[in-house]
Coordinates of C-alpha atoms and ligand atoms in Angstrom, one line a residue:
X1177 CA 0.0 11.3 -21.2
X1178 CA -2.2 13.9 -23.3
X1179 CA -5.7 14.0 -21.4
X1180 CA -7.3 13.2 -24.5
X1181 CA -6.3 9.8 -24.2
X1182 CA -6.7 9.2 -21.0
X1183 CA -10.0 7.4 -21.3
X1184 CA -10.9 7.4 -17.9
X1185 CA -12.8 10.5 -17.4
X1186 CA -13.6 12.6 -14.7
X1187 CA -17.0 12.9 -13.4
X1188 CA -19.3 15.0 -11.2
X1189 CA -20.9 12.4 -9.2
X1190 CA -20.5 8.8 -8.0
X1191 CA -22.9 6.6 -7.6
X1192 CA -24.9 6.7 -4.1
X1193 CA -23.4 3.7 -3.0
X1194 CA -20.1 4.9 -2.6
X1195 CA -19.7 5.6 1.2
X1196 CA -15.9 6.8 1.2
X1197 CA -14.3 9.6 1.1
X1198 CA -11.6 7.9 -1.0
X1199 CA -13.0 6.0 -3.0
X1200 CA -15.2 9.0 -4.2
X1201 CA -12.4 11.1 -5.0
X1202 CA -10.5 8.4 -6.7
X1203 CA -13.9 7.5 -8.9
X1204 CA -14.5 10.9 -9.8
X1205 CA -11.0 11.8 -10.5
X1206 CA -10.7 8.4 -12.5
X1207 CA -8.3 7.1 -10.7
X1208 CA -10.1 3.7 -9.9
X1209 CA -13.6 1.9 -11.2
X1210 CA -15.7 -0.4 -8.7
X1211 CA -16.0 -3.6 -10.0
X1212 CA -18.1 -5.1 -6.9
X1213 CA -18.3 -4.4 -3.5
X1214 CA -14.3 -3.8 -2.3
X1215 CA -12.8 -4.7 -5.8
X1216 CA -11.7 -2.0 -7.8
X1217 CA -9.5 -1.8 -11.3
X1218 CA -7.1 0.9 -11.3
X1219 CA -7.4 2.9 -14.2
X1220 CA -4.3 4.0 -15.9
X1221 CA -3.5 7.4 -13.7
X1222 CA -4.1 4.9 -10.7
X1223 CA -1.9 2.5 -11.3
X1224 CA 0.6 5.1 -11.6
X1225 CA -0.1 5.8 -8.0
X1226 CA 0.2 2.0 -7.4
X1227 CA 3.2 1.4 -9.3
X1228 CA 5.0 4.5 -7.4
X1229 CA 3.9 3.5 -4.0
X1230 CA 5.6 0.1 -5.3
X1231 CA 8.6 1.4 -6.1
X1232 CA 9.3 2.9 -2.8
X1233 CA 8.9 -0.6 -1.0
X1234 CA 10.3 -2.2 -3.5
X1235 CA 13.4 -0.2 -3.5
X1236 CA 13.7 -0.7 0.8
X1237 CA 12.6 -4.0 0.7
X1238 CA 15.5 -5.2 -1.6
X1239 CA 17.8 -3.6 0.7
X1240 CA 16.9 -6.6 3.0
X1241 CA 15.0 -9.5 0.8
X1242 CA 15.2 -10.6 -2.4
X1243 CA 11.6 -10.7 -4.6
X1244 CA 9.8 -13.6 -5.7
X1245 CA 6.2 -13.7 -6.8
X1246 CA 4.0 -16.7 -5.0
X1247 CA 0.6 -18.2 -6.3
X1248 CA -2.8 -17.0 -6.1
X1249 CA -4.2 -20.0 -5.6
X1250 CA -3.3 -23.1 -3.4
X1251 CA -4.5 -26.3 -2.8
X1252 CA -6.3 -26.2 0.7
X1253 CA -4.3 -29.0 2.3
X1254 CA -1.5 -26.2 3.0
X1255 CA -4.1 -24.2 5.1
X1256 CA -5.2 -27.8 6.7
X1257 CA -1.6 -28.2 7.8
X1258 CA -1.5 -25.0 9.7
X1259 CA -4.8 -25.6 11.1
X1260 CA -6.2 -22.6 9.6
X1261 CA -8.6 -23.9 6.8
X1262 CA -11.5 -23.8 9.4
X1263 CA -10.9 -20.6 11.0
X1264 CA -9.7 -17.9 9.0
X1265 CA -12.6 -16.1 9.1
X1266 CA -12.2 -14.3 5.5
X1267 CA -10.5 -17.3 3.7
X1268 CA -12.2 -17.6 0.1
X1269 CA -11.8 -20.4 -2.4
X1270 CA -12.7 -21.3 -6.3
X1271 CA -13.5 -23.7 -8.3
X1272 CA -14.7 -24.2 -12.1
X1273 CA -17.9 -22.5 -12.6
X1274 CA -20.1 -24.1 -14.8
X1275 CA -21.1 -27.7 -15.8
X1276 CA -18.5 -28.4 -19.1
X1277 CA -15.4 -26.5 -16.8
X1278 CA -16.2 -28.9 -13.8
X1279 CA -16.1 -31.6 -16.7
X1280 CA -12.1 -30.7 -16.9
X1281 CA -11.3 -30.4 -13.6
X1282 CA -13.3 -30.7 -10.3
X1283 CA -10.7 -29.3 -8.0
X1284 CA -11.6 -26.3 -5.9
X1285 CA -8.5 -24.1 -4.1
X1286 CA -8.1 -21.4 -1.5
X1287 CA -7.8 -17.6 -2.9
X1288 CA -4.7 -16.7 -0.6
X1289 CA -5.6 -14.0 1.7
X1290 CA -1.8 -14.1 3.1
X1291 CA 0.9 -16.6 2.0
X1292 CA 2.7 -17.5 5.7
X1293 CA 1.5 -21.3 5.0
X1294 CA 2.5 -21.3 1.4
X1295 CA 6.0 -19.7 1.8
X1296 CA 7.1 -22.2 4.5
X1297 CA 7.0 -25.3 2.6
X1298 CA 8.7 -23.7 0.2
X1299 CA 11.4 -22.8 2.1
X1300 CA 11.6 -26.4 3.4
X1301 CA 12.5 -28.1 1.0
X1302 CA 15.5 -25.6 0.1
X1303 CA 16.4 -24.1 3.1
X1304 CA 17.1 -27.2 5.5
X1305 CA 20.8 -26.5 6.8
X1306 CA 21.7 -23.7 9.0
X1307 CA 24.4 -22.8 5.9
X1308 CA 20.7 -21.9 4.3
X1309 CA 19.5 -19.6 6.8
X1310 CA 19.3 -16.4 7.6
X1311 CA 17.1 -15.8 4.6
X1312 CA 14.5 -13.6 4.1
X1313 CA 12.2 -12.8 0.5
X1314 CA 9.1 -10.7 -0.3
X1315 CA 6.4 -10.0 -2.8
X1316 CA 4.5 -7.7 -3.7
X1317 CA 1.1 -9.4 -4.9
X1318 CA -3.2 -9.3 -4.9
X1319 CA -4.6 -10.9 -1.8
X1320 CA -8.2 -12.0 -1.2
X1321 CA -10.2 -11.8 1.5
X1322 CA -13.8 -12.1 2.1
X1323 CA -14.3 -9.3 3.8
X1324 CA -17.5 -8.5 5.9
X1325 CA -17.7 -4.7 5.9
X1326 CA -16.0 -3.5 2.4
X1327 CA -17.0 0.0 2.4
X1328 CA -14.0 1.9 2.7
X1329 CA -12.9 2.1 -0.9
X1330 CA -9.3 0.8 -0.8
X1331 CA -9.0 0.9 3.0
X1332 CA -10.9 -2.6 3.1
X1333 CA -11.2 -4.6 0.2
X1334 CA -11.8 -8.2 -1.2
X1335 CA -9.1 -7.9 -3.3
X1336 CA -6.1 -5.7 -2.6
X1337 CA -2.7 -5.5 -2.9
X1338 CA -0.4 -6.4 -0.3
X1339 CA 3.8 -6.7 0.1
X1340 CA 4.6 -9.3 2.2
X1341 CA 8.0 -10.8 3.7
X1342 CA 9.0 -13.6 5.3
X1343 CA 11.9 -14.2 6.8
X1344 CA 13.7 -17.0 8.2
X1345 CA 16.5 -17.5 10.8
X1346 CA 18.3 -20.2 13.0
X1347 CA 17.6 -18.2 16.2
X1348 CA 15.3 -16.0 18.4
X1349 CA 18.3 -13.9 18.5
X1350 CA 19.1 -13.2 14.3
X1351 CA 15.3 -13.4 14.2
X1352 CA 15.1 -9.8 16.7
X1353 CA 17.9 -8.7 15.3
X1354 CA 16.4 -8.6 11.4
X1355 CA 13.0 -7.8 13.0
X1356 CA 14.2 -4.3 14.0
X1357 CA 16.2 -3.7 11.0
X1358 CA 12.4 -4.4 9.1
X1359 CA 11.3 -1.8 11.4
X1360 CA 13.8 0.7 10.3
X1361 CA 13.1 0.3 6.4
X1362 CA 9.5 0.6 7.4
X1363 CA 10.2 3.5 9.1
X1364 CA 11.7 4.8 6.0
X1365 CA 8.6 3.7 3.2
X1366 CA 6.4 5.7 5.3
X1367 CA 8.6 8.5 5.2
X1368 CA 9.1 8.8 1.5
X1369 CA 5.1 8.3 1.0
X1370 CA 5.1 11.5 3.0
X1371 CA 3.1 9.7 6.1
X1372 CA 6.0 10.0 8.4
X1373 CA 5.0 12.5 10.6
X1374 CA 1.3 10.8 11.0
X1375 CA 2.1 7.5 11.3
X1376 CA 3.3 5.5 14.7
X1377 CA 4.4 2.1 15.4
X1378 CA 1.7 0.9 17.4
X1379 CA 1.8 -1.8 19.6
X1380 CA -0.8 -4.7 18.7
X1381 CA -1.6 -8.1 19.5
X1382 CA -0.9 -11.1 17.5
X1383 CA 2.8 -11.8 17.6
X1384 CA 3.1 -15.3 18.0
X1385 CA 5.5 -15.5 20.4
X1386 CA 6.8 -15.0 24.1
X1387 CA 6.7 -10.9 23.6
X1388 CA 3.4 -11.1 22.6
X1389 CA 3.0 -8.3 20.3
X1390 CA 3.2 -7.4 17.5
X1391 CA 3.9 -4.0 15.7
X1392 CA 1.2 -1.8 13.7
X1393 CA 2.0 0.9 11.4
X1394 CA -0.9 2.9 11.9
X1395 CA -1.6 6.8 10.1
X1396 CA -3.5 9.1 11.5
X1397 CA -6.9 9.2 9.7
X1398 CA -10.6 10.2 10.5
X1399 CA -12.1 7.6 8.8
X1400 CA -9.5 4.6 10.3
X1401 CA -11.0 1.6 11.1
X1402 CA -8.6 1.6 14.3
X1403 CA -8.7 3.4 17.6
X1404 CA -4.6 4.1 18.7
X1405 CA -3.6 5.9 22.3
X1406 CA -0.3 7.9 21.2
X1407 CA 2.1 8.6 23.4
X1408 CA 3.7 11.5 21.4
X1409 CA 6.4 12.0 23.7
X1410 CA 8.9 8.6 23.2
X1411 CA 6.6 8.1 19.7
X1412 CA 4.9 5.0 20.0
X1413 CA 1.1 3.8 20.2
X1414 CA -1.1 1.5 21.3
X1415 CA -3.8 -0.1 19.5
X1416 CA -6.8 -0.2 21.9
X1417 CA -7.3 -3.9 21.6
X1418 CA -4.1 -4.1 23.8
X1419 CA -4.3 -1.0 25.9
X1420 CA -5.9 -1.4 28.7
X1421 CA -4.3 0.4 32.0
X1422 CA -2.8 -2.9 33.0
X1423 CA -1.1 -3.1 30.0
X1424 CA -0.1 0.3 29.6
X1425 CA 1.6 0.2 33.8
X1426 CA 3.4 -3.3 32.3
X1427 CA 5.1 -1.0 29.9
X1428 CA 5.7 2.1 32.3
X1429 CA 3.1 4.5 30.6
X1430 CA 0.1 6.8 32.3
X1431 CA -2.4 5.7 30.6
X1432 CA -4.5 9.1 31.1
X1433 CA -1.6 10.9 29.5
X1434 CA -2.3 9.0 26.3
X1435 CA -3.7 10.9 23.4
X1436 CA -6.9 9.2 21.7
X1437 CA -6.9 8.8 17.5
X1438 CA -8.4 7.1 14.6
X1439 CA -5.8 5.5 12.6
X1440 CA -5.4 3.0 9.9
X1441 CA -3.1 0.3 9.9
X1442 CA -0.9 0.4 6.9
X1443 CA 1.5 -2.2 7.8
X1444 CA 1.8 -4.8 10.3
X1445 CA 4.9 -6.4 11.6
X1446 CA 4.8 -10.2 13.3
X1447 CA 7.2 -12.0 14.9
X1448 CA 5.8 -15.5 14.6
X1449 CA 9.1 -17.4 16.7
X1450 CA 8.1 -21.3 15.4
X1451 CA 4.7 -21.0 15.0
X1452 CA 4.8 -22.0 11.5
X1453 CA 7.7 -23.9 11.3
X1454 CA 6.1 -26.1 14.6
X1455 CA 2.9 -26.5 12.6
X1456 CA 4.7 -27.9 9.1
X1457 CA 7.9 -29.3 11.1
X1458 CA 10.2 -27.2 9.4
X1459 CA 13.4 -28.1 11.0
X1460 CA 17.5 -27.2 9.8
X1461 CA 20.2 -29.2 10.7
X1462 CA 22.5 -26.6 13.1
X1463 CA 26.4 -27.3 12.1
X1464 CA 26.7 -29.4 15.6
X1465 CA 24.6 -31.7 13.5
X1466 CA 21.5 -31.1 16.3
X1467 CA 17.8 -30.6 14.5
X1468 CA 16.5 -27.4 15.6
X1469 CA 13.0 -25.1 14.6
X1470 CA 13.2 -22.8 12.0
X1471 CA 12.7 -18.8 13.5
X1472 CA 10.0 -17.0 11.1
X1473 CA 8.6 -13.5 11.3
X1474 CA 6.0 -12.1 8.8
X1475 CA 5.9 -8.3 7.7
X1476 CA 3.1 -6.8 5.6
X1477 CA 2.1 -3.3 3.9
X1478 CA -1.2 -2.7 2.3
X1479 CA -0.3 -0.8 -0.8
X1480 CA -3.5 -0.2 -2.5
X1481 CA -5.3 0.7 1.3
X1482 CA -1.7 3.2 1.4
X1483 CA -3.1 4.4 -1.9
X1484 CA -6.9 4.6 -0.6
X1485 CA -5.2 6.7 2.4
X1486 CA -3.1 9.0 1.0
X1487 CA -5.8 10.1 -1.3
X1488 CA -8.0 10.5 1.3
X1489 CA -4.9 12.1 4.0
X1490 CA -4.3 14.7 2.0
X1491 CA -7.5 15.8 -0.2
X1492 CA -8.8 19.4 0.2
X1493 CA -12.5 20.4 -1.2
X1494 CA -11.4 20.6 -4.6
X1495 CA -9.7 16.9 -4.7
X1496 CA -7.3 14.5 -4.5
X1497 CA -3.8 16.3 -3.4
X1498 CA -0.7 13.9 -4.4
X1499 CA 2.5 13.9 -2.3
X1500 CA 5.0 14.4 -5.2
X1501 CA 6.7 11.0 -4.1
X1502 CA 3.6 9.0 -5.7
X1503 CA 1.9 11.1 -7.3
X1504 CA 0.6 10.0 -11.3
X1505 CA 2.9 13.0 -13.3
X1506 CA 4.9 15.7 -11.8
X1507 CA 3.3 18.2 -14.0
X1508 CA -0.4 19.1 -15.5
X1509 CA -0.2 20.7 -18.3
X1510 CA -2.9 23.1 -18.9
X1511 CA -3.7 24.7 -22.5
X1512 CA -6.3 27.1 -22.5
X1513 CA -8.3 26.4 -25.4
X1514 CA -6.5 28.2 -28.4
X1515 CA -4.5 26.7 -31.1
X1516 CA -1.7 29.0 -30.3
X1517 CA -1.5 28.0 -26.5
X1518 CA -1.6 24.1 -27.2
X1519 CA 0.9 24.2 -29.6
X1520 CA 3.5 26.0 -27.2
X1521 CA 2.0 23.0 -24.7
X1522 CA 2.9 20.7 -27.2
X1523 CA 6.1 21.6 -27.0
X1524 CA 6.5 21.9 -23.3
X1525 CA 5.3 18.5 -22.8
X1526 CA 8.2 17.2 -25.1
X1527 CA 10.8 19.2 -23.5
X1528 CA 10.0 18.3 -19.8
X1529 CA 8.7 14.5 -20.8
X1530 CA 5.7 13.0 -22.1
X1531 CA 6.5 10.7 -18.6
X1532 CA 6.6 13.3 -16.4
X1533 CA 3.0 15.3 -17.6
X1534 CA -0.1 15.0 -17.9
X1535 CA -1.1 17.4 -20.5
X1536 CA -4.8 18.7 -21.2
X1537 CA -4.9 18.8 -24.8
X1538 CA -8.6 19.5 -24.9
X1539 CA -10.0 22.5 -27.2
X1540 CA -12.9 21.7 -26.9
X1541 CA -14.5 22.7 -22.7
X1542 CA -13.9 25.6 -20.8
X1543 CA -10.9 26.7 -19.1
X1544 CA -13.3 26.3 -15.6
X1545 CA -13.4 22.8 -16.6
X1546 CA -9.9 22.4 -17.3
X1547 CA -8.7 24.0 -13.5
X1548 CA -11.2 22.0 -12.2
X1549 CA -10.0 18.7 -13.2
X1550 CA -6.5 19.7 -12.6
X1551 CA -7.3 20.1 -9.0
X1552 CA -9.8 17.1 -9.0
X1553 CA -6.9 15.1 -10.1
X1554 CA -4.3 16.4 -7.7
X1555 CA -0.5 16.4 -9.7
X1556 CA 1.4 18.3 -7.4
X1557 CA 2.5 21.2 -9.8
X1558 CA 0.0 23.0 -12.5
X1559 CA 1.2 24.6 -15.8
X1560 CA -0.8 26.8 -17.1
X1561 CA -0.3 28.4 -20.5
X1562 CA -2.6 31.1 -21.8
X1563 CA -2.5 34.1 -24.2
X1564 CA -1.8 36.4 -21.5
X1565 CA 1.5 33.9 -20.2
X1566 CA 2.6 33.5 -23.9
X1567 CA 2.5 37.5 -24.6
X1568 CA 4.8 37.4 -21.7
X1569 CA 6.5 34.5 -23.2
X1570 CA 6.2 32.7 -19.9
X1571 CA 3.9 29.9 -18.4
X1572 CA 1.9 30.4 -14.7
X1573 CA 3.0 27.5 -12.6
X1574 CA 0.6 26.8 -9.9
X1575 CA 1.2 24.8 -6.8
X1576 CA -1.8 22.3 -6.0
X1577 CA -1.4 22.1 -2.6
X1578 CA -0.8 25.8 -1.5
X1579 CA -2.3 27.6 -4.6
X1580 CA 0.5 29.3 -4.8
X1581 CA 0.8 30.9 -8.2
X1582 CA 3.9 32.1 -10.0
X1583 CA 4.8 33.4 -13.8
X1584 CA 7.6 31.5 -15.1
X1585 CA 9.5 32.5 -18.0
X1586 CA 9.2 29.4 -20.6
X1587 CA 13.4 29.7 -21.4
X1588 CA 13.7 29.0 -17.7
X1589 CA 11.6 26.0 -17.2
X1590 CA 13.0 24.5 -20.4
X1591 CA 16.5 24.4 -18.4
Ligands
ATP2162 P1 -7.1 -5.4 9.4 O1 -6.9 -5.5 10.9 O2 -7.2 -4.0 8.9 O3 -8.2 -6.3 8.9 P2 -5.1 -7.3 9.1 O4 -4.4 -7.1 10.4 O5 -6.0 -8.5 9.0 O6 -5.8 -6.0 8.7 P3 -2.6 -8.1 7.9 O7 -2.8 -9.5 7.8 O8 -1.7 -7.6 9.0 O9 -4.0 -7.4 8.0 O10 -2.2 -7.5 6.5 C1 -1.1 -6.7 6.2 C2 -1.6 -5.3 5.7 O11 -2.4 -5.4 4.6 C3 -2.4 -4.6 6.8 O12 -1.6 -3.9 7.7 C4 -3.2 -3.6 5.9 O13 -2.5 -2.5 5.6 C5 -3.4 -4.4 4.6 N1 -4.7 -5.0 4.5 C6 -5.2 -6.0 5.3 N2 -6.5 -6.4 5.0 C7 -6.8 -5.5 3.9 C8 -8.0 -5.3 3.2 N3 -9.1 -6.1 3.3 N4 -8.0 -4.4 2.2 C9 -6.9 -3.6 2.0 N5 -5.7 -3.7 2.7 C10 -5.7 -4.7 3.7
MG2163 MG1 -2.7 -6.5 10.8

């Protein structure tokens, strides 16, 4: 993309309301606009981000599910079923909004903050024999929630964007058994985001069943909304709604020896055993021709809070700082204002892809303004071309994170 289409621009300053690190960075950098409190657009380099942090779940998750893409909206007699209409706490609805729309249609339906009591039915009615079953599927989709505290940019917000899987088995056993494997892949996404060496699976409560936990994966982050004890050694946590020193002896740790961190939880793992399938009398038929309970667990990620903490994980004082897995382009392209200089840009964008750059076309502001919106913006790997570079015939390739700085001989890059 040239910067002079990118109509997002950057900007100096954010409105006083904005409380977050990231969501500063990301507004300043143009990366995201605020539509209300804990909704935000992604502008065009955002979604990038989005749409690469996708990609890497996508591409694990369809090692184990395949996608399918649920509703928004449901009618609130599924939430009745599973008796949680009355107390999820953030559960929103809608309805028409004005006098000639409630003419058409009266009907008001639940904004789904999670799709556990959607998904079920659904695999009811097809999956009702045990020769249907193990199956598991995902999506990756906006959830609503009406959250009380959304100051935290992406980390909290009303509307977000959230993978989740389901997955369904004839037994506790195949259940475990694809539970861990969903570990593993998770293991891996958080890798490739480049989080893996800050982020532990972290025991939390709310599994649904007899082990009664369930598993967090939680980064290490300043501003997290969680409190984990890590126990670096055998690396694994414990979220400290769960541990207390009599929980911690149950499982054989010290809890003094326990190291104290903020974290956020970027994905949450839940064996829910029958829960569900208990609550909407989802039952197969076993090949002994016995009726038995469905086995369900639930897995979820929060993309757009993954996006909200990387930004925020890895910024320095001059901006955002992309891990080169996600990040919006591989390369920015910086022309120093001179016809001569943004022609041999022109070029270089062509020859190393107008997918792969971002390239500041501006002739118009200052070469201070151009480095500083580079590094505002945060691709991983500057290109900066410049009388002096061209006499040399070469460009100055400068590496965001370190600073690093190198002069590159244009033939070479080209290959
Ligand atoms: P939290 O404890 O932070 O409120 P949760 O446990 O209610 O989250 P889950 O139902 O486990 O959330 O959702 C799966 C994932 O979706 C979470 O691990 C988190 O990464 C993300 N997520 C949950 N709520 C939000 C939100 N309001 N904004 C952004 N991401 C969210
Ligand atoms: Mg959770």
């Amino acid at each position: 993309m040239k910067f002079s289409q990118n109509f997002s621009k950057t900007s100096k300053t954010v409105s006083a309301e904005t409380e977050s690190i990231n969501a500063k960075l990301l507004t300043r950098a143009g990366f995201i606009y605020q539509e209300l409190a804990g909704a935000y657009a992604f502008l065009p380099l955002g979604w990038r981000v989005i749409q690469n942090i996708e990609a890497i779940v996508r591409d694990e998750m369809n090692k184990i599910a395949t996608e399918l893409h649920l509703t928004s909206l449901s009618p609130k007699e599924h939430w009745q079923a599973t008796k949680r209409h009355d107390s999820v706490d953030v559960l929103m609805s809608t309805k028409a909004a004005n006098d000639i729309a409630l003419q058409k249609s009266t009907a008001e339906y639940i904004l789904n903050p999670t799709h556990e009591d959607i998904i079920t039915p659904i695999a009811k009615q097809y999956a009702a024999s045990y020769r249907d079953l193990p199956f598991a599927t995902f999506q990756i989709q906006t959830k609503f929630r009406n959250e009380a505290r959304a100051k935290s940019g992406l980390l909290r917000g009303r509307e977000f964007i959230m993978k989740d899987l389901y997955s369904f088995h004839t037994s506790e056993e195949d259940l475990k058994k694809f539970y861990e494997v969903a570990k593993e892949h998770y293991v891996a996404i958080y890798k490739k985001l480049g989080l893996g060496e800050d982020t532990f699976v972290t025991l939390a409560s709310g599994g649904d069943f007899t082990n009664e936990y369930s598993h967090e994966f939680q980064t290490i982050l300043e501003s997290g909304e969680d409190t984990i004890y890590l126990d670096r050694k055998n690396n694994i946590a414990y979220n400290k709604e769960v541990a207390t020193p009599e929980d911690a002896k149950k499982l054989g740790v010290d809890f003094s020896e326990l190291e104290e961190v903020k974290a956020s939880e970027v994905g949450n793992i839940f064996p829910l055993g029958t829960k569900y399938s208990q609550l909407l009398d989802y039952y197969f038929t076993d090949n002994d021709n016995s009726r038995k309970l469905v086995w369900m667990g639930s897995y979820g990620i929060g993309i757009s809070r993954l996006m909200g903490v990387i930004a925020e994980k890895f910024a320095d004082e001059k901006g955002l700082v992309w891990p080169e897995s996600i990040a919006p382009y591989k390369y920015h392209i910086i022309a120093l204002p001179d016809k001569a200089n943004i022609d041999a840009a022109e070029e270089l964008y062509k020859t190393l892809g107008k997918n792969n750059c971002l390239f500041d076309d501006r002739s118009d502001v200052s070469p201070g303004e151009k480095f500083g919106d580079a590094d505002l913006i945060g691709i991983p790997t500057q290109i900066v071309i410049s009388k002096k570079t061209l006499e040399a015939d070469s460009v100055e390739i400068v590496d965001r994170k370190t600073g690093n700085k190198e002069l590159v001989k244009i033939s070479e890059l080209k290959n």
